[in-house]
Amino acid sequence: AQSVTQLDSHVSVSEGTPVLLRCNYSSSYSPSLFWYVQHPNKGLQLLLKYTSAATLVKGINGFEAEFKKSETSFHLTKPSAHMSDAAEYFCVVSVGKLVFGQGTRLTINP
Amino acid sequence: EPEVTQTPSHQVTQMGQEVILRCVPISNHLYFYWYRQILGQKVEFLVSFYNNEISEKSEIFDDQFSVERPDGSNFTLKIRSTKLEDSAMYFCASSVSPVGGGPGGYEQYFGPGTRLTVT
């Protein structure tokens, strides 16, 4: 069965420092992977998606993710955190329906 | 930019009552979904719907749940007799295609959610 594991339930960084949110996936074939973001009291917004075209995927708001098949990982990164990045981030695998990870809460310290 | 809308934003109901959650998917999308997120837990798939039929449902989606597309724009989730454990945020999503279909084919667009509180 397809699944994703987000390795950190909470990440805290200072504004202006890099962000790394970790995700490992389990799939019997090449997966479609996504990162969604959920700001407080808001819906789920797509940050970026991987669908086997390129292993380095660029998304909105300066976020990137790299698909590494050898490590079964799809970590989300951003070079410099902004206060507005504070939110819950979900790594997701698609099997038609979406299968969500547990989520990582990102806190940005001033 | 087109978006998925959901009403109401918050619904409070008593245990045993019926509730209907409403969604208006993006107009050219063909696949529709409901997910839920119990407070503090991950988002879970409930049901997918295509061509006026359920295409897949999870174990959560038992006989108390039903979905309908009553007209060309709305997509509804009905819970016949609510239980305390149905309290959650319910998200509607829509997509052009569930798999494949090129750029954007996999992408599901989510509404802002309806917070259901069962007392």
PDB file of C-alpha atoms in Angstrom:
ATOM      1  CA  ALA A   1       0.000   0.000   0.000  1.00  0.00           C
ATOM      2  CA  GLN A   2       1.122   3.536  -0.680  1.00  0.00           C
ATOM      3  CA  SER A   3       1.954   5.647   2.363  1.00  0.00           C
ATOM      4  CA  VAL A   4       3.980   8.628   3.487  1.00  0.00           C
ATOM      5  CA  THR A   5       5.774   9.262   6.763  1.00  0.00           C
ATOM      6  CA  GLN A   6       6.609  12.749   7.912  1.00  0.00           C
ATOM      7  CA  LEU A   7       9.574  12.432  10.189  1.00  0.00           C
ATOM      8  CA  ASP A   8       8.966  15.527  12.324  1.00  0.00           C
ATOM      9  CA  SER A   9       5.682  16.533  13.901  1.00  0.00           C
ATOM     10  CA  HIS A  10       7.020  20.011  14.700  1.00  0.00           C
ATOM     11  CA  VAL A  11       9.856  22.074  13.226  1.00  0.00           C
ATOM     12  CA  SER A  12      10.888  25.449  14.568  1.00  0.00           C
ATOM     13  CA  VAL A  13      13.281  27.768  12.717  1.00  0.00           C
ATOM     14  CA  SER A  14      14.279  31.391  12.908  1.00  0.00           C
ATOM     15  CA  GLU A  15      13.164  33.845  10.282  1.00  0.00           C
ATOM     16  CA  GLY A  16      15.702  34.017   7.462  1.00  0.00           C
ATOM     17  CA  THR A  17      17.134  30.541   8.099  1.00  0.00           C
ATOM     18  CA  PRO A  18      16.614  27.466   5.914  1.00  0.00           C
ATOM     19  CA  VAL A  19      13.615  25.185   6.267  1.00  0.00           C
ATOM     20  CA  LEU A  20      13.734  21.392   5.914  1.00  0.00           C
ATOM     21  CA  LEU A  21      10.587  19.287   6.309  1.00  0.00           C
ATOM     22  CA  ARG A  22      11.220  15.590   5.867  1.00  0.00           C
ATOM     23  CA  CYS A  23       9.023  13.031   4.153  1.00  0.00           C
ATOM     24  CA  ASN A  24       9.594   9.397   3.241  1.00  0.00           C
ATOM     25  CA  TYR A  25       7.236   7.473   1.041  1.00  0.00           C
ATOM     26  CA  SER A  26       6.400   3.851   0.496  1.00  0.00           C
ATOM     27  CA  SER A  27       5.257   2.809  -2.952  1.00  0.00           C
ATOM     28  CA  SER A  28       5.386  -0.263  -5.113  1.00  0.00           C
ATOM     29  CA  TYR A  29       5.732   1.882  -8.250  1.00  0.00           C
ATOM     30  CA  SER A  30       6.730   5.401  -9.209  1.00  0.00           C
ATOM     31  CA  PRO A  31       4.456   7.605  -7.133  1.00  0.00           C
ATOM     32  CA  SER A  32       2.878  10.993  -7.589  1.00  0.00           C
ATOM     33  CA  LEU A  33       3.845  13.064  -4.566  1.00  0.00           C
ATOM     34  CA  PHE A  34       2.655  16.408  -3.306  1.00  0.00           C
ATOM     35  CA  TRP A  35       3.180  18.885  -0.544  1.00  0.00           C
ATOM     36  CA  TYR A  36       0.128  20.756   0.706  1.00  0.00           C
ATOM     37  CA  VAL A  37       0.089  23.607   3.212  1.00  0.00           C
ATOM     38  CA  GLN A  38      -2.668  24.475   5.646  1.00  0.00           C
ATOM     39  CA  HIS A  39      -2.607  27.885   7.286  1.00  0.00           C
ATOM     40  CA  PRO A  40      -4.613  28.348  10.490  1.00  0.00           C
ATOM     41  CA  ASN A  41      -8.357  28.210   9.818  1.00  0.00           C
ATOM     42  CA  LYS A  42      -7.739  27.862   6.094  1.00  0.00           C
ATOM     43  CA  GLY A  43      -8.124  25.083   3.560  1.00  0.00           C
ATOM     44  CA  LEU A  44      -5.409  22.968   1.966  1.00  0.00           C
ATOM     45  CA  GLN A  45      -3.281  24.663  -0.662  1.00  0.00           C
ATOM     46  CA  LEU A  46      -1.026  22.830  -3.090  1.00  0.00           C
ATOM     47  CA  LEU A  47       2.620  23.876  -2.705  1.00  0.00           C
ATOM     48  CA  LEU A  48       4.155  21.615  -5.331  1.00  0.00           C
ATOM     49  CA  LYS A  49       3.843  18.254  -7.036  1.00  0.00           C
ATOM     50  CA  TYR A  50       6.116  15.540  -8.409  1.00  0.00           C
ATOM     51  CA  THR A  51       4.827  13.495 -11.316  1.00  0.00           C
ATOM     52  CA  SER A  52       8.056  11.923 -12.680  1.00  0.00           C
ATOM     53  CA  ALA A  53       8.999  14.770 -15.059  1.00  0.00           C
ATOM     54  CA  ALA A  54      11.872  16.219 -12.991  1.00  0.00           C
ATOM     55  CA  THR A  55      13.286  15.147  -9.635  1.00  0.00           C
ATOM     56  CA  LEU A  56      13.728  18.719  -8.367  1.00  0.00           C
ATOM     57  CA  VAL A  57      10.353  20.369  -8.157  1.00  0.00           C
ATOM     58  CA  LYS A  58       9.812  24.061  -7.580  1.00  0.00           C
ATOM     59  CA  GLY A  59       6.635  25.261  -5.938  1.00  0.00           C
ATOM     60  CA  ILE A  60       5.029  28.437  -4.761  1.00  0.00           C
ATOM     61  CA  ASN A  61       6.469  30.839  -2.195  1.00  0.00           C
ATOM     62  CA  GLY A  62      10.072  29.723  -2.781  1.00  0.00           C
ATOM     63  CA  PHE A  63       9.578  26.110  -1.697  1.00  0.00           C
ATOM     64  CA  GLU A  64      11.288  23.200  -3.445  1.00  0.00           C
ATOM     65  CA  ALA A  65      11.283  19.438  -3.038  1.00  0.00           C
ATOM     66  CA  GLU A  66      13.602  16.799  -4.368  1.00  0.00           C
ATOM     67  CA  PHE A  67      12.440  13.292  -5.237  1.00  0.00           C
ATOM     68  CA  LYS A  68      15.110  10.738  -4.325  1.00  0.00           C
ATOM     69  CA  LYS A  69      14.124   7.248  -5.345  1.00  0.00           C
ATOM     70  CA  SER A  70      17.166   5.615  -3.741  1.00  0.00           C
ATOM     71  CA  GLU A  71      16.202   7.122  -0.384  1.00  0.00           C
ATOM     72  CA  THR A  72      12.416   6.995  -0.947  1.00  0.00           C
ATOM     73  CA  SER A  73      12.336  10.604   0.167  1.00  0.00           C
ATOM     74  CA  PHE A  74      10.594  13.797  -0.898  1.00  0.00           C
ATOM     75  CA  HIS A  75      11.862  16.442   1.501  1.00  0.00           C
ATOM     76  CA  LEU A  76      10.573  20.012   1.335  1.00  0.00           C
ATOM     77  CA  THR A  77      13.030  22.886   1.567  1.00  0.00           C
ATOM     78  CA  LYS A  78      13.149  26.650   1.488  1.00  0.00           C
ATOM     79  CA  PRO A  79      16.371  28.688   1.659  1.00  0.00           C
ATOM     80  CA  SER A  80      15.031  31.450   3.878  1.00  0.00           C
ATOM     81  CA  ALA A  81      11.985  31.239   6.125  1.00  0.00           C
ATOM     82  CA  HIS A  82       9.415  34.017   6.382  1.00  0.00           C
ATOM     83  CA  MET A  83       6.989  34.585   9.217  1.00  0.00           C
ATOM     84  CA  SER A  84       4.155  33.899   6.776  1.00  0.00           C
ATOM     85  CA  ASP A  85       5.441  30.333   6.286  1.00  0.00           C
ATOM     86  CA  ALA A  86       4.154  29.327   9.719  1.00  0.00           C
ATOM     87  CA  ALA A  87       1.583  26.622   8.979  1.00  0.00           C
ATOM     88  CA  GLU A  88       0.938  22.870   8.895  1.00  0.00           C
ATOM     89  CA  TYR A  89       2.577  21.051   5.989  1.00  0.00           C
ATOM     90  CA  PHE A  90       1.397  17.723   4.607  1.00  0.00           C
ATOM     91  CA  CYS A  91       3.310  15.289   2.425  1.00  0.00           C
ATOM     92  CA  VAL A  92       0.848  13.403   0.251  1.00  0.00           C
ATOM     93  CA  VAL A  93       0.957  10.466  -2.153  1.00  0.00           C
ATOM     94  CA  SER A  94      -1.650  10.040  -4.857  1.00  0.00           C
ATOM     95  CA  VAL A  95      -3.276   6.755  -5.748  1.00  0.00           C
ATOM     96  CA  GLY A  96      -6.241   8.493  -7.324  1.00  0.00           C
ATOM     97  CA  LYS A  97      -7.324   9.377  -3.831  1.00  0.00           C
ATOM     98  CA  LEU A  98      -4.791  11.251  -1.730  1.00  0.00           C
ATOM     99  CA  VAL A  99      -3.037   9.610   1.208  1.00  0.00           C
ATOM    100  CA  PHE A 100      -1.780  12.174   3.704  1.00  0.00           C
ATOM    101  CA  GLY A 101       1.093  12.116   6.117  1.00  0.00           C
ATOM    102  CA  GLN A 102       0.585  13.122   9.709  1.00  0.00           C
ATOM    103  CA  GLY A 103       1.658  16.684   9.061  1.00  0.00           C
ATOM    104  CA  THR A 104       4.518  18.872  10.261  1.00  0.00           C
ATOM    105  CA  ARG A 105       3.796  22.083  12.099  1.00  0.00           C
ATOM    106  CA  LEU A 106       6.295  24.753  11.083  1.00  0.00           C
ATOM    107  CA  THR A 107       6.918  27.553  13.560  1.00  0.00           C
ATOM    108  CA  ILE A 108       8.955  30.610  12.598  1.00  0.00           C
ATOM    109  CA  ASN A 109      10.736  32.514  15.355  1.00  0.00           C
ATOM    110  CA  PRO A 110      11.399  36.235  14.864  1.00  0.00           C
TER     111      PRO A 110
ATOM    112  CA  GLU B   1      -8.851  31.994 -10.189  1.00  0.00           C
ATOM    113  CA  PRO B   2     -11.491  29.266  -9.885  1.00  0.00           C
ATOM    114  CA  GLU B   3     -11.845  27.729  -6.443  1.00  0.00           C
ATOM    115  CA  VAL B   4     -13.795  25.108  -4.551  1.00  0.00           C
ATOM    116  CA  THR B   5     -16.309  26.557  -2.122  1.00  0.00           C
ATOM    117  CA  GLN B   6     -17.981  24.920   0.870  1.00  0.00           C
ATOM    118  CA  THR B   7     -20.950  25.831   3.039  1.00  0.00           C
ATOM    119  CA  PRO B   8     -21.447  26.241   5.879  1.00  0.00           C
ATOM    120  CA  SER B   9     -18.047  27.065   7.330  1.00  0.00           C
ATOM    121  CA  HIS B  10     -19.156  25.770  10.722  1.00  0.00           C
ATOM    122  CA  GLN B  11     -22.060  23.476  11.591  1.00  0.00           C
ATOM    123  CA  VAL B  12     -23.119  22.560  15.088  1.00  0.00           C
ATOM    124  CA  THR B  13     -25.589  19.714  15.461  1.00  0.00           C
ATOM    125  CA  GLN B  14     -26.909  17.373  18.100  1.00  0.00           C
ATOM    126  CA  MET B  15     -26.074  13.693  18.128  1.00  0.00           C
ATOM    127  CA  GLY B  16     -28.527  11.705  16.015  1.00  0.00           C
ATOM    128  CA  GLN B  17     -29.393  14.598  13.726  1.00  0.00           C
ATOM    129  CA  GLU B  18     -28.864  14.591   9.976  1.00  0.00           C
ATOM    130  CA  VAL B  19     -26.455  17.061   8.425  1.00  0.00           C
ATOM    131  CA  ILE B  20     -25.741  17.986   4.838  1.00  0.00           C
ATOM    132  CA  LEU B  21     -22.436  19.553   3.933  1.00  0.00           C
ATOM    133  CA  ARG B  22     -22.329  21.355   0.625  1.00  0.00           C
ATOM    134  CA  CYS B  23     -19.583  21.917  -1.874  1.00  0.00           C
ATOM    135  CA  VAL B  24     -19.340  23.653  -5.226  1.00  0.00           C
ATOM    136  CA  PRO B  25     -16.412  22.116  -7.153  1.00  0.00           C
ATOM    137  CA  ILE B  26     -14.493  23.880  -9.895  1.00  0.00           C
ATOM    138  CA  SER B  27     -16.755  23.985 -12.916  1.00  0.00           C
ATOM    139  CA  ASN B  28     -14.769  21.927 -15.451  1.00  0.00           C
ATOM    140  CA  HIS B  29     -13.707  19.265 -12.950  1.00  0.00           C
ATOM    141  CA  LEU B  30     -15.116  15.762 -13.230  1.00  0.00           C
ATOM    142  CA  TYR B  31     -13.898  14.010 -10.083  1.00  0.00           C
ATOM    143  CA  PHE B  32     -15.060  14.933  -6.617  1.00  0.00           C
ATOM    144  CA  TYR B  33     -13.869  13.908  -3.185  1.00  0.00           C
ATOM    145  CA  TRP B  34     -14.592  14.257   0.485  1.00  0.00           C
ATOM    146  CA  TYR B  35     -11.909  14.082   3.150  1.00  0.00           C
ATOM    147  CA  ARG B  36     -12.079  14.668   6.860  1.00  0.00           C
ATOM    148  CA  GLN B  37      -9.625  15.748   9.534  1.00  0.00           C
ATOM    149  CA  ILE B  38     -10.392  14.998  13.143  1.00  0.00           C
ATOM    150  CA  LEU B  39      -8.766  17.561  15.409  1.00  0.00           C
ATOM    151  CA  GLY B  40      -5.093  16.732  15.883  1.00  0.00           C
ATOM    152  CA  GLN B  41      -5.125  13.887  13.371  1.00  0.00           C
ATOM    153  CA  LYS B  42      -4.210  13.553   9.734  1.00  0.00           C
ATOM    154  CA  VAL B  43      -6.475  14.167   6.783  1.00  0.00           C
ATOM    155  CA  GLU B  44      -8.336  10.991   5.795  1.00  0.00           C
ATOM    156  CA  PHE B  45     -10.004  10.056   2.525  1.00  0.00           C
ATOM    157  CA  LEU B  46     -13.735   9.378   2.704  1.00  0.00           C
ATOM    158  CA  VAL B  47     -15.082   8.967  -0.814  1.00  0.00           C
ATOM    159  CA  SER B  48     -14.504   9.763  -4.467  1.00  0.00           C
ATOM    160  CA  PHE B  49     -17.269  10.361  -6.996  1.00  0.00           C
ATOM    161  CA  TYR B  50     -17.310  10.358 -10.785  1.00  0.00           C
ATOM    162  CA  ASN B  51     -20.033  10.222 -13.381  1.00  0.00           C
ATOM    163  CA  ASN B  52     -22.734  10.233 -10.707  1.00  0.00           C
ATOM    164  CA  GLU B  53     -21.321   7.189  -8.976  1.00  0.00           C
ATOM    165  CA  ILE B  54     -19.072   6.485  -6.054  1.00  0.00           C
ATOM    166  CA  SER B  55     -15.756   5.306  -7.492  1.00  0.00           C
ATOM    167  CA  GLU B  56     -14.051   4.522  -4.205  1.00  0.00           C
ATOM    168  CA  LYS B  57     -14.850   4.780  -0.523  1.00  0.00           C
ATOM    169  CA  SER B  58     -12.951   4.199   2.673  1.00  0.00           C
ATOM    170  CA  GLU B  59     -13.897   2.096   5.682  1.00  0.00           C
ATOM    171  CA  ILE B  60     -15.010   5.300   7.389  1.00  0.00           C
ATOM    172  CA  PHE B  61     -17.693   5.861   4.755  1.00  0.00           C
ATOM    173  CA  ASP B  62     -20.327   3.519   6.157  1.00  0.00           C
ATOM    174  CA  ASP B  63     -24.085   3.424   5.652  1.00  0.00           C
ATOM    175  CA  GLN B  64     -24.519   6.627   7.645  1.00  0.00           C
ATOM    176  CA  PHE B  65     -22.787   8.571   4.887  1.00  0.00           C
ATOM    177  CA  SER B  66     -24.002   9.360   1.395  1.00  0.00           C
ATOM    178  CA  VAL B  67     -22.949  11.689  -1.397  1.00  0.00           C
ATOM    179  CA  GLU B  68     -24.914  13.272  -4.159  1.00  0.00           C
ATOM    180  CA  ARG B  69     -24.530  15.639  -7.042  1.00  0.00           C
ATOM    181  CA  PRO B  70     -28.091  16.976  -7.141  1.00  0.00           C
ATOM    182  CA  ASP B  71     -27.476  19.430  -9.972  1.00  0.00           C
ATOM    183  CA  GLY B  72     -24.675  20.519 -12.266  1.00  0.00           C
ATOM    184  CA  SER B  73     -22.789  22.457  -9.641  1.00  0.00           C
ATOM    185  CA  ASN B  74     -23.289  21.146  -6.090  1.00  0.00           C
ATOM    186  CA  PHE B  75     -21.728  18.107  -4.458  1.00  0.00           C
ATOM    187  CA  THR B  76     -23.079  17.148  -1.053  1.00  0.00           C
ATOM    188  CA  LEU B  77     -22.112  14.896   1.833  1.00  0.00           C
ATOM    189  CA  LYS B  78     -24.935  13.719   4.069  1.00  0.00           C
ATOM    190  CA  ILE B  79     -24.521  12.139   7.452  1.00  0.00           C
ATOM    191  CA  ARG B  80     -27.828  10.527   8.400  1.00  0.00           C
ATOM    192  CA  SER B  81     -27.464  10.201  12.151  1.00  0.00           C
ATOM    193  CA  THR B  82     -24.474  12.034  13.508  1.00  0.00           C
ATOM    194  CA  LYS B  83     -22.278  10.641  16.261  1.00  0.00           C
ATOM    195  CA  LEU B  84     -19.895  12.479  18.550  1.00  0.00           C
ATOM    196  CA  GLU B  85     -16.968  10.956  16.670  1.00  0.00           C
ATOM    197  CA  ASP B  86     -18.140  12.581  13.433  1.00  0.00           C
ATOM    198  CA  SER B  87     -16.907  15.916  14.787  1.00  0.00           C
ATOM    199  CA  ALA B  88     -14.179  16.955  12.373  1.00  0.00           C
ATOM    200  CA  MET B  89     -13.241  19.326   9.590  1.00  0.00           C
ATOM    201  CA  TYR B  90     -14.662  18.072   6.310  1.00  0.00           C
ATOM    202  CA  PHE B  91     -12.915  19.032   3.098  1.00  0.00           C
ATOM    203  CA  CYS B  92     -14.309  18.796  -0.392  1.00  0.00           C
ATOM    204  CA  ALA B  93     -11.907  18.510  -3.325  1.00  0.00           C
ATOM    205  CA  SER B  94     -12.200  18.275  -7.077  1.00  0.00           C
ATOM    206  CA  SER B  95      -9.912  17.392  -9.943  1.00  0.00           C
ATOM    207  CA  VAL B  96      -9.921  17.118 -13.708  1.00  0.00           C
ATOM    208  CA  SER B  97      -8.636  13.560 -13.518  1.00  0.00           C
ATOM    209  CA  PRO B  98      -7.679  11.171 -10.704  1.00  0.00           C
ATOM    210  CA  VAL B  99      -4.508   9.875 -12.335  1.00  0.00           C
ATOM    211  CA  GLY B 100      -2.558  10.694 -15.437  1.00  0.00           C
ATOM    212  CA  GLY B 101      -3.902  13.283 -17.801  1.00  0.00           C
ATOM    213  CA  GLY B 102      -0.734  15.343 -18.022  1.00  0.00           C
ATOM    214  CA  PRO B 103       0.056  18.545 -16.135  1.00  0.00           C
ATOM    215  CA  GLY B 104      -2.556  19.173 -13.510  1.00  0.00           C
ATOM    216  CA  GLY B 105      -4.124  15.805 -14.080  1.00  0.00           C
ATOM    217  CA  TYR B 106      -3.349  14.578 -10.605  1.00  0.00           C
ATOM    218  CA  GLU B 107      -3.984  17.790  -8.778  1.00  0.00           C
ATOM    219  CA  GLN B 108      -6.868  17.982  -6.367  1.00  0.00           C
ATOM    220  CA  TYR B 109      -8.127  21.406  -5.378  1.00  0.00           C
ATOM    221  CA  PHE B 110      -9.500  21.728  -1.885  1.00  0.00           C
ATOM    222  CA  GLY B 111     -12.212  23.889  -0.429  1.00  0.00           C
ATOM    223  CA  PRO B 112     -11.772  25.758   2.858  1.00  0.00           C
ATOM    224  CA  GLY B 113     -13.584  23.074   4.838  1.00  0.00           C
ATOM    225  CA  THR B 114     -16.663  22.790   7.030  1.00  0.00           C
ATOM    226  CA  ARG B 115     -16.073  22.360  10.718  1.00  0.00           C
ATOM    227  CA  LEU B 116     -18.712  19.951  12.042  1.00  0.00           C
ATOM    228  CA  THR B 117     -19.279  19.876  15.762  1.00  0.00           C
ATOM    229  CA  VAL B 118     -21.583  17.171  17.136  1.00  0.00           C
ATOM    230  CA  THR B 119     -22.787  17.720  20.694  1.00  0.00           C
TER     231      THR B 119
END
